[in-house]
Amino acid sequence: MTNQVARGKSTLDYEKLVQTEDFKGLVKRKKVFATPFVIFFFAAYFILPLLTGYTKILETPAIGAMTWTWVYAFSMFVMVWVFTSIYMNKAKHFDVEVDKIIEKNVLK
Amino acid sequence: MSWISYVIFFAVIVLTLYITYWAAKQTTTASDFYTAGGSLTGWQNGMAIAGDYLSAASFLGIAGAISLNGFDGFYYSIGWLTAYLVVLFLIAEPLRNLGKFTMADMIGARFGAKKVRGAAALNTITIVMFYMLAQLVGAGALIKLLFGIEYWIAVLIVGTMMLIYVLFGGMTATSWVQIVKAILLMLGTIVISFLVLMKFNFNFIGMFETMKTATPHGEAFLHSGVVYTDTIGLISVLIALVLGTAGLPHILMRFFTVKDAKTARSSVIYSVWIIGIFYVLTIFLGFGAAKFVGSDAIIAENAAGNMAAPMLAGVLGGDALESFVAAVAFATILAVVAGLVLSGASAIAHDIYGQIFKNGNVTEKQQVNAARWASIAIGVFSILLALGSEKLNVAFLVSLAFCVAASANVPTILLTIYWKKFNTTGAVASMLTGLIVALVLVAISPSVMNPVEGATLITGDPIFPYANPAIFSVPAGFLAAWIGTLVSSKRHEKDEISYAEVRFKAETGYKELDL
C-alpha cells in the first residue's frame, strides 16, 4: 500500500473511485444535507432587504420600540449559530464515512 | 493625549514585537512562512480568523455607520456574519483539501494552465491592494487624531510595523498578533457595551425607545432606509458582503494554517461565535456613540464616522478607556495589514515566481527569500499609495475589495469545486471578467464620480447609479465562466487533471504523499 501511494499521481484511478457506490453515496448524502441549508440561509438573507425595501411589514413595533426588522436581524444571528452547530455535528458523521472510503478503496 | 495613551500604545507595540521575535526563531521553511507550518489548533486559528476578519472596517466602520445611520449600518454586521455560512457550507473544506498555500493552489489543483494561476494571483494582488490601502489610510487618520502626528509619519509607522511582523515572523507572528488583537478587541468591545448598557439602566428594549429621539433621523434611525433608499443598491451591497468574504485571499489563506479540513472546520466554529458576538455588540457601540457622543461631534471628527468608537470610549471611561480602545484599533489595523501583506506576497512569490516562472522548481531557501522580497515590494508599494491617498474614503475602498472578491474569485472557486464541465478558458474568462466589470462599474459609480466638486475623485454625474456594483458584476463573473466554458468545449480543450480527481480529493481530503 505504501508503495502505491508514495508513487503518486498515476497510481490511483480516480475515474473508478468516484464511480464507487460508497463515494457516490457520500456525495449524495452531503448534497441532500447541505442544499436545504444553503437555500434557506441565502433566502433568509435576501428576503430581509426585499421586505424592508419594498414593504412596510417589518416596520411595526415588535417588542417595545424594537421593530420586526431588528427581530428578523437578530434571528439571522441565531440562524448562523444554529446552522454552524448542525453542520459541525453532521460533518463528524461524514468524516467517519470518508475514513471508510479511503480505507476500503485506496489503502486496500 | 495623556501619558496613559503612550504607555498603552507602547505596550501593544512591545508585545507584538516580542511575539515576532519568538516567532522568528520558528520560521525557516516556506510552509512556516506562509502557513505557520500548518501548526495552529482549531481555537488558535479561529481566534486568528476573527482577528483577521474584524478589521478596522468592522470595528471603527460599523460602529460609525450605526451611530450615524442606525439600522442601515447594522446591515454590514448581518452581511459579514452570514458570509460565514457561505464559507463553511460551500468553501472551507474543499479549499483546505485541495490547496496548499494560496487560493490559486486550489484552483490550480484542477487547472494546471499557468494563465489560470496568473489570473488568480492577479485578483489576489488587486484585492489585497485595495483592502490594504483602506487599512493604511484608516490607520494614518486614527494615529493622526490621537497623537496629533502628521498623517505621513503615521502611515510610515504602521507600514514599518507590519513589515517587521511579516518579514521576521511570517505567518506565525502574524497569526499570534491576530489572536492577541482578537482578545483585546473583544475585551474592549465588551467593556464599552457594558458601560453603554449600564447608562441605559440595563434596559435593552428601553434603549431602542430612547434612540427614537436621540438622533437627527428621529424614528427613522431604527428603520431600514436612512442611507439605502434604493432597494437594488442595498441588495447589491448585501451580495458583495455575503459573497465577498468567501473570496478574500487573506481569509481563505487562514484555512491553510491548520493541519487538516477537520481543524479548518473547527476554527470556523470558534470564529463564528467570536465574530457573531462582536457584531451583536456593534449595536451598543453604534447606539452608544449616537446617544452619548452625538452625530454632530462624530461627523466633526470624521465624516464617515470612523472615530465613533474611540470617542464613545472617551465619553464613557475617560482617557484611559479611550487610549485602550485606540490601541486596540491600532493593533487591529496592524494585524489585518500583516495578514494582507502575507497573502499578497504569497501570490507574488509562490504563485507567480515559484509556480509560473520556475515551474515549482524552487528550493526552500529561494521560496522564503522570494516571499520576503515580495512582502517588501507589496508593503512598500502600498505605503507609497497610502501616502498619496489621505482623502480617499475608507469604506469605499473596503467595499471595492469585497466587490472584486465576490465577482472575480467566488464564481471560479465555486465552479472549480462543483461544476464538472468547467474548464481552463471558463476559469480565466470568469476571473478576468469579474475583475474588470467590478473595477469599471465602480470607476463610473457615485463612489468615484460626484457632481459636488472635490467630494470624490472625478467631478461629474455618475454614469452607473449604484455605489456597489455586485448585483451586476457577480452575475457577470458566472456568465463569463459559462460562456467561456461553452465556447472552448467545442474545441475539445482537454484539462489535464480530471474532475474525478478534484472531486475525490475535495470531498475526502485524500492527498497523495507530498514529494
Coordinates of C-alpha atoms in Angstrom, one line a residue, chain A residues 2 5-12 14-15 17-18 23 26-27 30 33-34 37-38 41-42 45-46 48-50 52-54 58-60 63-67 69-70 73-74 76-77 79-81 83-85 87-88 91-92 95 98-99 101-102 106-107, chain B residues 70-71 74-75 77-79 81-82 84-86 88-90 93 204-205 208-209 212 221-224 231-232 234-235 237-239 241-243 262 265-266 268-269 272-273 276-277 279-280 283 287 498 500-501 503-508 510-513 515:
Chain A
T2 CA 2.7 2.5 0.9
V5 CA 0.5 5.8 -2.5
A6 CA 4.1 7.0 -2.5
R7 CA 4.5 6.7 -6.2
G8 CA 1.8 9.4 -6.5
K9 CA -0.4 10.6 -9.2
S10 CA -0.8 7.9 -11.8
T11 CA -1.4 5.0 -9.4
L12 CA -4.9 6.0 -8.4
Y14 CA -9.9 8.5 -9.8
E15 CA -12.5 7.9 -12.5
L17 CA -13.0 5.8 -7.4
V18 CA -15.7 8.4 -8.0
F23 CA -18.3 7.7 -2.9
L26 CA -21.2 10.1 0.3
V27 CA -21.6 12.9 -2.3
K30 CA -23.6 15.6 1.6
F33 CA -27.9 17.5 3.8
A34 CA -26.3 20.8 2.7
F37 CA -29.5 24.8 4.5
V38 CA -27.7 26.8 1.7
F41 CA -29.8 31.0 4.5
F42 CA -29.5 32.7 1.2
Y45 CA -30.6 36.8 3.9
F46 CA -32.1 38.3 0.7
L48 CA -34.7 40.9 4.5
P49 CA -33.8 43.7 2.1
L50 CA -36.8 42.8 -0.1
T52 CA -37.5 46.4 4.2
G53 CA -37.1 47.9 0.7
Y54 CA -40.5 47.1 -0.9
L58 CA -41.3 44.7 9.2
E59 CA -41.6 48.3 10.3
T60 CA -44.1 47.7 13.0
I63 CA -41.1 44.4 21.4
G64 CA -41.4 47.9 22.8
A65 CA -39.7 50.3 20.3
M66 CA -37.8 47.4 18.7
T67 CA -39.3 46.7 15.3
T69 CA -36.7 44.4 11.3
W70 CA -34.5 44.1 14.4
A73 CA -31.9 40.7 12.0
F74 CA -31.3 39.0 15.4
M76 CA -30.3 35.8 11.4
F77 CA -27.6 35.7 14.1
M79 CA -29.6 31.1 12.4
V80 CA -25.9 31.4 11.8
W81 CA -25.0 29.9 15.1
F83 CA -26.6 26.1 11.3
T84 CA -23.0 26.2 12.2
S85 CA -23.6 23.7 15.1
Y87 CA -23.0 21.4 10.3
M88 CA -20.4 20.6 12.8
A91 CA -19.6 16.7 9.4
K92 CA -18.4 14.3 12.1
D95 CA -15.7 12.1 8.5
V98 CA -14.7 9.3 4.4
D99 CA -12.3 7.3 6.5
I101 CA -14.0 5.0 1.8
I102 CA -10.2 5.8 2.0
V106 CA -7.5 3.5 -1.6
L107 CA -5.4 1.7 1.1
Chain B
G70 CA -29.0 53.4 12.5
F71 CA -30.2 50.1 11.2
F74 CA -26.2 47.1 11.0
Y75 CA -26.6 45.5 7.5
S77 CA -22.9 43.1 10.7
I78 CA -25.6 40.9 9.2
G79 CA -23.9 40.5 5.9
L81 CA -21.8 37.2 9.7
T82 CA -24.0 35.4 7.2
Y84 CA -19.6 32.7 7.3
L85 CA -22.3 30.2 6.4
V86 CA -21.2 30.5 2.8
L88 CA -18.5 26.9 6.0
F89 CA -21.1 25.1 3.9
L90 CA -19.5 25.7 0.4
E93 CA -13.3 22.1 3.5
F204 CA -32.2 46.7 26.2
I205 CA -35.7 47.5 24.9
F208 CA -34.5 51.4 21.4
E209 CA -37.2 53.7 22.8
K212 CA -36.2 57.2 18.6
F221 CA -32.9 55.7 12.8
L222 CA -34.4 52.4 13.9
H223 CA -35.7 51.6 10.4
S224 CA -34.0 50.5 7.2
T231 CA -33.5 48.6 -2.7
I232 CA -31.5 47.4 -5.7
L234 CA -29.0 47.7 -0.9
I235 CA -29.2 44.2 -2.3
V237 CA -24.2 45.8 -1.2
L238 CA -25.5 42.7 0.6
I239 CA -24.4 40.5 -2.3
L241 CA -20.8 41.4 1.7
V242 CA -22.1 37.8 1.8
L243 CA -20.1 36.5 -1.2
K262 CA -11.4 18.9 10.4
R265 CA -13.9 23.4 10.2
S266 CA -13.5 23.7 14.0
V268 CA -14.7 28.3 11.7
I269 CA -16.9 27.3 14.7
V272 CA -18.3 32.3 14.1
W273 CA -19.1 32.7 17.8
G276 CA -21.2 36.9 15.9
I277 CA -21.0 38.2 19.5
Y279 CA -21.4 42.0 15.6
V280 CA -24.2 41.9 18.1
I283 CA -25.4 47.8 18.2
F287 CA -26.3 53.4 19.7
S498 CA -9.6 15.1 -14.3
A500 CA -12.9 13.0 -10.9
E501 CA -9.6 13.5 -9.1
R503 CA -13.9 15.8 -6.8
F504 CA -12.5 12.9 -4.9
K505 CA -9.9 15.0 -3.2
A506 CA -12.2 17.8 -2.4
E507 CA -14.7 15.5 -0.7
T508 CA -12.4 13.3 1.1
Y510 CA -7.3 12.5 0.5
K511 CA -3.8 13.5 -0.6
E512 CA -1.1 11.6 -2.3
L513 CA 2.1 12.0 -0.3
L515 CA 7.0 14.7 -2.5

